[in-house]
PDB file of C-alpha atoms in Angstrom:
ATOM      1  CA  GLU A   1     133.246 -66.767 217.646  1.00 96.00           C
ATOM      2  CA  VAL A   2     136.695 -66.432 216.212  1.00 97.00           C
ATOM      3  CA  LYS A   3     138.748 -63.768 217.983  1.00 98.00           C
ATOM      4  CA  LEU A   4     142.277 -62.527 217.845  1.00 98.00           C
ATOM      5  CA  THR A   5     142.849 -60.441 220.903  1.00 98.00           C
ATOM      6  CA  GLN A   6     146.257 -58.435 220.933  1.00 98.00           C
ATOM      7  CA  SER A   7     148.366 -57.026 223.618  1.00 98.00           C
ATOM      8  CA  GLY A   8     147.949 -53.364 224.693  1.00 98.00           C
ATOM      9  CA  ALA A   9     149.825 -50.285 223.404  1.00 98.00           C
ATOM     10  CA  GLU A  10     153.416 -49.857 224.198  1.00 98.00           C
ATOM     11  CA  VAL A  11     155.682 -46.747 224.615  1.00 98.00           C
ATOM     12  CA  LYS A  12     159.403 -47.520 224.324  1.00 98.00           C
ATOM     13  CA  LYS A  13     162.676 -45.864 224.002  1.00 98.00           C
ATOM     14  CA  PRO A  14     165.121 -46.504 221.068  1.00 98.00           C
ATOM     15  CA  GLY A  15     167.259 -49.460 221.719  1.00 97.00           C
ATOM     16  CA  GLU A  16     164.804 -51.176 224.013  1.00 98.00           C
ATOM     17  CA  SER A  17     163.360 -54.799 223.399  1.00 98.00           C
ATOM     18  CA  LEU A  18     159.636 -55.634 223.071  1.00 98.00           C
ATOM     19  CA  LYS A  19     157.395 -58.575 222.567  1.00 98.00           C
ATOM     20  CA  ILE A  20     153.756 -58.151 221.659  1.00 98.00           C
ATOM     21  CA  ALA A  21     151.123 -60.872 221.671  1.00 98.00           C
ATOM     22  CA  CYS A  22     147.981 -62.102 219.688  1.00 98.00           C
ATOM     23  CA  GLU A  23     145.839 -64.768 221.366  1.00 98.00           C
ATOM     24  CA  GLY A  24     143.399 -66.838 219.218  1.00 98.00           C
ATOM     25  CA  SER A  25     140.138 -68.055 220.596  1.00 97.00           C
ATOM     26  CA  GLY A  26     136.971 -69.481 219.246  1.00 97.00           C
ATOM     27  CA  TYR A  27     138.735 -71.857 216.887  1.00 97.00           C
ATOM     28  CA  SER A  28     141.429 -74.518 216.803  1.00 96.00           C
ATOM     29  CA  PHE A  29     144.481 -72.430 216.986  1.00 97.00           C
ATOM     30  CA  SER A  30     146.934 -74.947 215.542  1.00 95.00           C
ATOM     31  CA  ASN A  31     144.979 -75.322 212.428  1.00 94.00           C
ATOM     32  CA  TYR A  32     145.560 -71.861 210.973  1.00 96.00           C
ATOM     33  CA  TYR A  33     148.566 -69.822 210.251  1.00 97.00           C
ATOM     34  CA  ILE A  34     149.024 -66.325 212.022  1.00 98.00           C
ATOM     35  CA  SER A  35     150.455 -63.438 209.986  1.00 98.00           C
ATOM     36  CA  TRP A  36     151.609 -60.054 211.150  1.00 98.00           C
ATOM     37  CA  VAL A  37     150.973 -56.757 209.405  1.00 98.00           C
ATOM     38  CA  ARG A  38     152.496 -53.420 209.901  1.00 98.00           C
ATOM     39  CA  GLN A  39     150.663 -49.982 209.329  1.00 98.00           C
ATOM     40  CA  MET A  40     152.882 -47.105 209.751  1.00 98.00           C
ATOM     41  CA  PRO A  41     151.114 -43.732 210.801  1.00 97.00           C
ATOM     42  CA  GLY A  42     148.874 -42.734 207.890  1.00 95.00           C
ATOM     43  CA  LYS A  43     150.335 -45.396 205.600  1.00 97.00           C
ATOM     44  CA  GLY A  44     149.230 -48.717 203.955  1.00 97.00           C
ATOM     45  CA  LEU A  45     149.536 -52.320 204.964  1.00 98.00           C
ATOM     46  CA  GLU A  46     152.648 -54.110 204.964  1.00 98.00           C
ATOM     47  CA  TRP A  47     152.873 -58.047 205.366  1.00 97.00           C
ATOM     48  CA  MET A  48     155.733 -58.899 207.787  1.00 98.00           C
ATOM     49  CA  GLY A  49     155.561 -62.616 207.896  1.00 97.00           C
ATOM     50  CA  ARG A  50     153.646 -65.657 209.146  1.00 96.00           C
ATOM     51  CA  ILE A  51     153.970 -68.594 211.388  1.00 97.00           C
ATOM     52  CA  ASP A  52     152.570 -72.162 211.375  1.00 96.00           C
ATOM     53  CA  PRO A  53     151.466 -72.851 214.841  1.00 95.00           C
ATOM     54  CA  THR A  54     151.915 -76.683 214.478  1.00 95.00           C
ATOM     55  CA  ASP A  55     155.649 -76.718 213.900  1.00 95.00           C
ATOM     56  CA  SER A  56     156.579 -72.998 214.438  1.00 96.00           C
ATOM     57  CA  GLU A  57     157.854 -72.650 210.847  1.00 96.00           C
ATOM     58  CA  VAL A  58     157.993 -68.938 209.933  1.00 97.00           C
ATOM     59  CA  SER A  59     158.055 -67.254 206.544  1.00 96.00           C
ATOM     60  CA  TYR A  60     159.356 -63.683 206.625  1.00 97.00           C
ATOM     61  CA  SER A  61     159.152 -60.839 204.064  1.00 97.00           C
ATOM     62  CA  PRO A  62     162.711 -59.754 203.042  1.00 96.00           C
ATOM     63  CA  THR A  63     161.764 -56.348 204.306  1.00 96.00           C
ATOM     64  CA  PHE A  64     161.415 -57.502 207.864  1.00 97.00           C
ATOM     65  CA  GLN A  65     163.809 -60.575 207.968  1.00 97.00           C
ATOM     66  CA  GLY A  66     166.427 -59.980 210.673  1.00 96.00           C
ATOM     67  CA  HIS A  67     164.733 -56.997 212.168  1.00 97.00           C
ATOM     68  CA  VAL A  68     161.757 -58.875 213.897  1.00 98.00           C
ATOM     69  CA  THR A  69     161.176 -62.511 215.330  1.00 98.00           C
ATOM     70  CA  ILE A  70     157.869 -64.095 214.963  1.00 98.00           C
ATOM     71  CA  SER A  71     157.186 -67.006 217.361  1.00 98.00           C
ATOM     72  CA  VAL A  72     154.336 -69.137 218.921  1.00 98.00           C
ATOM     73  CA  ASP A  73     153.191 -70.881 222.036  1.00 97.00           C
ATOM     74  CA  LYS A  74     150.503 -73.111 220.948  1.00 95.00           C
ATOM     75  CA  SER A  75     149.804 -74.310 224.581  1.00 96.00           C
ATOM     76  CA  ILE A  76     148.331 -70.887 225.200  1.00 97.00           C
ATOM     77  CA  SER A  77     147.057 -70.240 221.599  1.00 98.00           C
ATOM     78  CA  THR A  78     149.263 -67.171 221.200  1.00 98.00           C
ATOM     79  CA  ALA A  79     151.583 -65.759 218.542  1.00 98.00           C
ATOM     80  CA  PHE A  80     154.233 -63.210 219.297  1.00 98.00           C
ATOM     81  CA  LEU A  81     156.150 -60.425 217.419  1.00 98.00           C
ATOM     82  CA  GLN A  82     159.409 -59.162 219.006  1.00 98.00           C
ATOM     83  CA  TRP A  83     162.224 -56.759 218.696  1.00 98.00           C
ATOM     84  CA  SER A  84     165.752 -57.009 220.299  1.00 98.00           C
ATOM     85  CA  SER A  85     166.363 -53.238 219.613  1.00 97.00           C
ATOM     86  CA  LEU A  86     163.647 -50.820 218.613  1.00 98.00           C
ATOM     87  CA  THR A  87     164.146 -47.666 216.561  1.00 97.00           C
ATOM     88  CA  ALA A  88     161.862 -44.708 215.878  1.00 97.00           C
ATOM     89  CA  SER A  89     160.956 -46.204 212.588  1.00 97.00           C
ATOM     90  CA  ASP A  90     159.220 -49.252 214.265  1.00 98.00           C
ATOM     91  CA  THR A  91     156.623 -46.709 215.329  1.00 98.00           C
ATOM     92  CA  ALA A  92     153.403 -48.233 214.039  1.00 98.00           C
ATOM     93  CA  MET A  93     150.156 -50.204 214.527  1.00 98.00           C
ATOM     94  CA  TYR A  94     150.801 -53.951 214.222  1.00 98.00           C
ATOM     95  CA  TYR A  95     147.937 -56.368 213.408  1.00 98.00           C
ATOM     96  CA  CYS A  96     147.806 -60.053 213.708  1.00 98.00           C
ATOM     97  CA  ALA A  97     145.657 -61.925 211.252  1.00 98.00           C
ATOM     98  CA  ARG A  98     144.557 -65.482 210.798  1.00 97.00           C
ATOM     99  CA  ASP A  99     145.229 -67.272 207.529  1.00 95.00           C
ATOM    100  CA  LEU A 100     143.042 -70.060 206.303  1.00 85.00           C
ATOM    101  CA  GLY A 101     146.011 -71.833 204.617  1.00 85.00           C
ATOM    102  CA  LEU A 102     149.500 -71.626 203.185  1.00 82.00           C
ATOM    103  CA  TYR A 103     148.340 -69.388 200.395  1.00 88.00           C
ATOM    104  CA  SER A 104     145.042 -67.746 201.511  1.00 90.00           C
ATOM    105  CA  GLU A 105     143.509 -64.459 202.603  1.00 93.00           C
ATOM    106  CA  HIS A 106     143.513 -63.053 206.098  1.00 95.00           C
ATOM    107  CA  ASP A 107     139.995 -63.942 207.345  1.00 95.00           C
ATOM    108  CA  HIS A 108     140.095 -62.510 210.764  1.00 97.00           C
ATOM    109  CA  TRP A 109     142.267 -59.620 212.198  1.00 98.00           C
ATOM    110  CA  GLY A 110     143.231 -58.526 215.729  1.00 98.00           C
ATOM    111  CA  GLN A 111     142.314 -55.145 216.996  1.00 98.00           C
ATOM    112  CA  GLY A 112     145.878 -54.082 216.576  1.00 98.00           C
ATOM    113  CA  THR A 113     148.774 -53.100 218.931  1.00 98.00           C
ATOM    114  CA  LEU A 114     150.180 -49.555 218.660  1.00 98.00           C
ATOM    115  CA  VAL A 115     153.918 -49.393 219.352  1.00 98.00           C
ATOM    116  CA  SER A 116     155.416 -46.031 219.759  1.00 98.00           C
ATOM    117  CA  VAL A 117     159.247 -45.455 220.024  1.00 98.00           C
ATOM    118  CA  SER A 118     160.638 -42.277 220.978  1.00 97.00           C
ATOM    119  CA  SER A 119     163.464 -40.894 223.146  1.00 95.00           C
TER     120      SER A 119
ATOM    121  CA  ASP B   1     158.265 -59.444 194.832  1.00 94.00           C
ATOM    122  CA  ILE B   2     154.907 -58.993 193.206  1.00 97.00           C
ATOM    123  CA  VAL B   3     153.799 -55.273 193.069  1.00 98.00           C
ATOM    124  CA  MET B   4     150.395 -54.380 193.603  1.00 98.00           C
ATOM    125  CA  THR B   5     149.151 -50.989 192.248  1.00 98.00           C
ATOM    126  CA  GLN B   6     145.810 -49.504 192.845  1.00 98.00           C
ATOM    127  CA  SER B   7     143.912 -46.529 191.120  1.00 96.00           C
ATOM    128  CA  PRO B   8     142.792 -44.211 191.973  1.00 97.00           C
ATOM    129  CA  ASP B   9     144.626 -43.148 195.179  1.00 98.00           C
ATOM    130  CA  SER B  10     141.316 -41.507 196.331  1.00 98.00           C
ATOM    131  CA  LEU B  11     137.762 -40.991 194.791  1.00 97.00           C
ATOM    132  CA  ALA B  12     134.774 -39.072 196.030  1.00 98.00           C
ATOM    133  CA  VAL B  13     131.424 -40.559 195.108  1.00 97.00           C
ATOM    134  CA  SER B  14     127.754 -39.302 195.880  1.00 98.00           C
ATOM    135  CA  LEU B  15     125.479 -41.441 198.054  1.00 98.00           C
ATOM    136  CA  GLY B  16     123.904 -44.198 195.954  1.00 98.00           C
ATOM    137  CA  GLU B  17     126.482 -43.891 193.103  1.00 98.00           C
ATOM    138  CA  ARG B  18     128.872 -46.444 191.898  1.00 98.00           C
ATOM    139  CA  ALA B  19     132.537 -46.641 193.079  1.00 98.00           C
ATOM    140  CA  THR B  20     135.095 -48.454 191.138  1.00 98.00           C
ATOM    141  CA  ILE B  21     138.562 -49.291 192.364  1.00 98.00           C
ATOM    142  CA  ASN B  22     141.253 -50.869 190.414  1.00 98.00           C
ATOM    143  CA  CYS B  23     144.167 -53.049 191.285  1.00 98.00           C
ATOM    144  CA  LYS B  24     146.950 -54.267 188.866  1.00 98.00           C
ATOM    145  CA  SER B  25     149.554 -56.942 189.777  1.00 98.00           C
ATOM    146  CA  SER B  26     153.018 -57.126 188.244  1.00 98.00           C
ATOM    147  CA  GLN B  27     152.513 -60.790 187.512  1.00 97.00           C
ATOM    148  CA  SER B  28     149.566 -63.041 186.865  1.00 98.00           C
ATOM    149  CA  LEU B  29     147.883 -64.156 190.125  1.00 98.00           C
ATOM    150  CA  LEU B  30     145.918 -66.919 188.129  1.00 97.00           C
ATOM    151  CA  HIS B  31     146.904 -70.297 189.334  1.00 94.00           C
ATOM    152  CA  THR B  32     146.404 -72.733 186.451  1.00 91.00           C
ATOM    153  CA  SER B  33     146.221 -75.821 188.851  1.00 92.00           C
ATOM    154  CA  ASN B  34     142.933 -74.726 190.161  1.00 93.00           C
ATOM    155  CA  ASN B  35     141.973 -71.657 187.896  1.00 95.00           C
ATOM    156  CA  LYS B  36     141.701 -69.386 190.796  1.00 96.00           C
ATOM    157  CA  ASN B  37     143.049 -65.854 191.268  1.00 98.00           C
ATOM    158  CA  TYR B  38     144.940 -65.323 194.560  1.00 97.00           C
ATOM    159  CA  LEU B  39     143.591 -61.799 195.196  1.00 98.00           C
ATOM    160  CA  ALA B  40     141.678 -60.354 198.112  1.00 98.00           C
ATOM    161  CA  TRP B  41     140.070 -57.031 199.029  1.00 98.00           C
ATOM    162  CA  TYR B  42     139.975 -55.501 202.443  1.00 98.00           C
ATOM    163  CA  GLN B  43     138.199 -52.706 203.856  1.00 98.00           C
ATOM    164  CA  GLN B  44     139.676 -50.367 206.604  1.00 98.00           C
ATOM    165  CA  ARG B  45     137.273 -47.932 208.156  1.00 98.00           C
ATOM    166  CA  PRO B  46     138.921 -44.944 210.229  1.00 96.00           C
ATOM    167  CA  GLY B  47     140.411 -46.329 213.393  1.00 95.00           C
ATOM    168  CA  GLN B  48     139.530 -49.946 212.740  1.00 98.00           C
ATOM    169  CA  PRO B  49     141.451 -53.124 211.581  1.00 98.00           C
ATOM    170  CA  PRO B  50     141.109 -54.201 208.182  1.00 98.00           C
ATOM    171  CA  LYS B  51     138.191 -56.384 207.281  1.00 98.00           C
ATOM    172  CA  LEU B  52     138.125 -59.077 204.551  1.00 98.00           C
ATOM    173  CA  LEU B  53     135.458 -58.324 201.900  1.00 98.00           C
ATOM    174  CA  ILE B  54     136.370 -60.555 199.057  1.00 98.00           C
ATOM    175  CA  HIS B  55     138.626 -63.564 198.232  1.00 97.00           C
ATOM    176  CA  TRP B  56     139.550 -65.511 195.045  1.00 97.00           C
ATOM    177  CA  ALA B  57     139.124 -62.328 193.275  1.00 98.00           C
ATOM    178  CA  SER B  58     135.253 -62.435 193.308  1.00 98.00           C
ATOM    179  CA  THR B  59     134.012 -64.468 196.155  1.00 97.00           C
ATOM    180  CA  ARG B  60     132.164 -62.290 198.744  1.00 98.00           C
ATOM    181  CA  GLU B  61     132.862 -62.979 202.372  1.00 96.00           C
ATOM    182  CA  SER B  62     129.867 -64.079 204.352  1.00 95.00           C
ATOM    183  CA  GLY B  63     127.997 -61.108 205.760  1.00 96.00           C
ATOM    184  CA  VAL B  64     129.380 -58.603 203.273  1.00 98.00           C
ATOM    185  CA  PRO B  65     126.530 -56.596 201.555  1.00 97.00           C
ATOM    186  CA  ASP B  66     126.019 -57.700 198.000  1.00 96.00           C
ATOM    187  CA  ARG B  67     126.577 -54.040 196.757  1.00 98.00           C
ATOM    188  CA  PHE B  68     130.355 -55.052 196.851  1.00 98.00           C
ATOM    189  CA  SER B  69     131.615 -57.154 194.164  1.00 98.00           C
ATOM    190  CA  GLY B  70     134.880 -58.242 192.794  1.00 98.00           C
ATOM    191  CA  SER B  71     136.006 -59.016 189.294  1.00 98.00           C
ATOM    192  CA  GLY B  72     138.958 -59.503 186.950  1.00 98.00           C
ATOM    193  CA  SER B  73     141.609 -62.256 186.314  1.00 98.00           C
ATOM    194  CA  GLY B  74     145.252 -62.545 185.750  1.00 97.00           C
ATOM    195  CA  THR B  75     146.832 -59.059 186.482  1.00 98.00           C
ATOM    196  CA  ASP B  76     143.782 -56.772 186.422  1.00 98.00           C
ATOM    197  CA  PHE B  77     141.211 -56.684 189.128  1.00 98.00           C
ATOM    198  CA  THR B  78     138.334 -54.370 190.027  1.00 98.00           C
ATOM    199  CA  LEU B  79     136.300 -53.814 193.364  1.00 98.00           C
ATOM    200  CA  THR B  80     132.870 -52.209 192.729  1.00 98.00           C
ATOM    201  CA  ILE B  81     130.562 -50.689 195.247  1.00 98.00           C
ATOM    202  CA  SER B  82     127.348 -50.411 193.315  1.00 98.00           C
ATOM    203  CA  SER B  83     125.499 -48.102 195.459  1.00 97.00           C
ATOM    204  CA  LEU B  84     127.647 -46.229 197.923  1.00 98.00           C
ATOM    205  CA  GLN B  85     126.516 -45.932 201.495  1.00 98.00           C
ATOM    206  CA  ALA B  86     127.677 -43.610 204.395  1.00 97.00           C
ATOM    207  CA  GLU B  87     129.238 -46.673 206.083  1.00 97.00           C
ATOM    208  CA  ASP B  88     131.394 -47.337 203.169  1.00 98.00           C
ATOM    209  CA  VAL B  89     133.679 -44.454 203.726  1.00 98.00           C
ATOM    210  CA  ALA B  90     136.973 -46.208 204.207  1.00 98.00           C
ATOM    211  CA  VAL B  91     140.175 -47.128 202.615  1.00 98.00           C
ATOM    212  CA  TYR B  92     140.241 -50.359 200.456  1.00 98.00           C
ATOM    213  CA  PHE B  93     143.173 -52.423 199.904  1.00 98.00           C
ATOM    214  CA  CYS B  94     143.931 -55.216 197.416  1.00 98.00           C
ATOM    215  CA  GLN B  95     146.424 -58.058 198.414  1.00 98.00           C
ATOM    216  CA  HIS B  96     147.699 -61.045 196.574  1.00 98.00           C
ATOM    217  CA  TYR B  97     148.366 -64.351 198.246  1.00 96.00           C
ATOM    218  CA  TYR B  98     149.894 -66.106 195.376  1.00 96.00           C
ATOM    219  CA  THR B  99     153.294 -66.367 196.965  1.00 94.00           C
ATOM    220  CA  THR B 100     155.378 -64.929 199.590  1.00 92.00           C
ATOM    221  CA  PRO B 101     155.812 -62.103 200.455  1.00 95.00           C
ATOM    222  CA  ARG B 102     152.322 -61.184 200.167  1.00 95.00           C
ATOM    223  CA  THR B 103     151.982 -57.568 199.005  1.00 97.00           C
ATOM    224  CA  PHE B 104     149.171 -55.102 199.402  1.00 98.00           C
ATOM    225  CA  GLY B 105     148.223 -52.289 197.144  1.00 98.00           C
ATOM    226  CA  GLN B 106     148.892 -48.740 198.349  1.00 98.00           C
ATOM    227  CA  GLY B 107     145.044 -48.231 199.260  1.00 98.00           C
ATOM    228  CA  THR B 108     142.109 -46.221 197.768  1.00 98.00           C
ATOM    229  CA  LYS B 109     140.435 -43.759 200.047  1.00 98.00           C
ATOM    230  CA  VAL B 110     136.670 -43.573 199.318  1.00 98.00           C
ATOM    231  CA  GLU B 111     134.724 -40.542 200.414  1.00 98.00           C
ATOM    232  CA  ILE B 112     131.317 -38.991 200.054  1.00 97.00           C
ATOM    233  CA  LYS B 113     131.030 -36.276 197.411  1.00 96.00           C
TER     234      LYS B 113
END
């Protein structure tokens, strides 16, 4: 069974750093891209970017370029999303999703990681 | 960036009745090399992650009930629920994957009348 398991909810203060994880199982991790999607409270879905686990090449949405870093460790079948300095506007649910190809739909999703940033 | 616009923002339909959601893209999603429309539909039930329903604009994902259907080409697309069931209460999103950044529609909330 294909599964994407995300790390648990986080409560942080503004200015703190954070790295959340997404572990893939039940499939060949390196053969599929991983995308990250943000959902702010009560809002829609925003595609943040995606990574190719084979060579760690990343494509970012211009909206998120420079604000987050997407990385991967294929030895542990895990993709990461990180911030160096959080702000209150980063409060959201973050989902990872598997992509079948360079230009394809998200066929499996993680359960989501809730990030709350408040002083 | 390609802008995806859904209509309506919400709709209330009686059980067993048809629900229709529209999605319009700011540029064509039809790739002439393979004659495919790079458009997907997702369902997000309350408190759940999104779930893929349809890709290539009209190909239903395995396990998705056949009351869900997708149609359209180019810039205009439709998701139809032929006979609304209680478990279909959710927000539905379209998304293009024609290029990056991929963008989603703003979502359509479907409720029971």
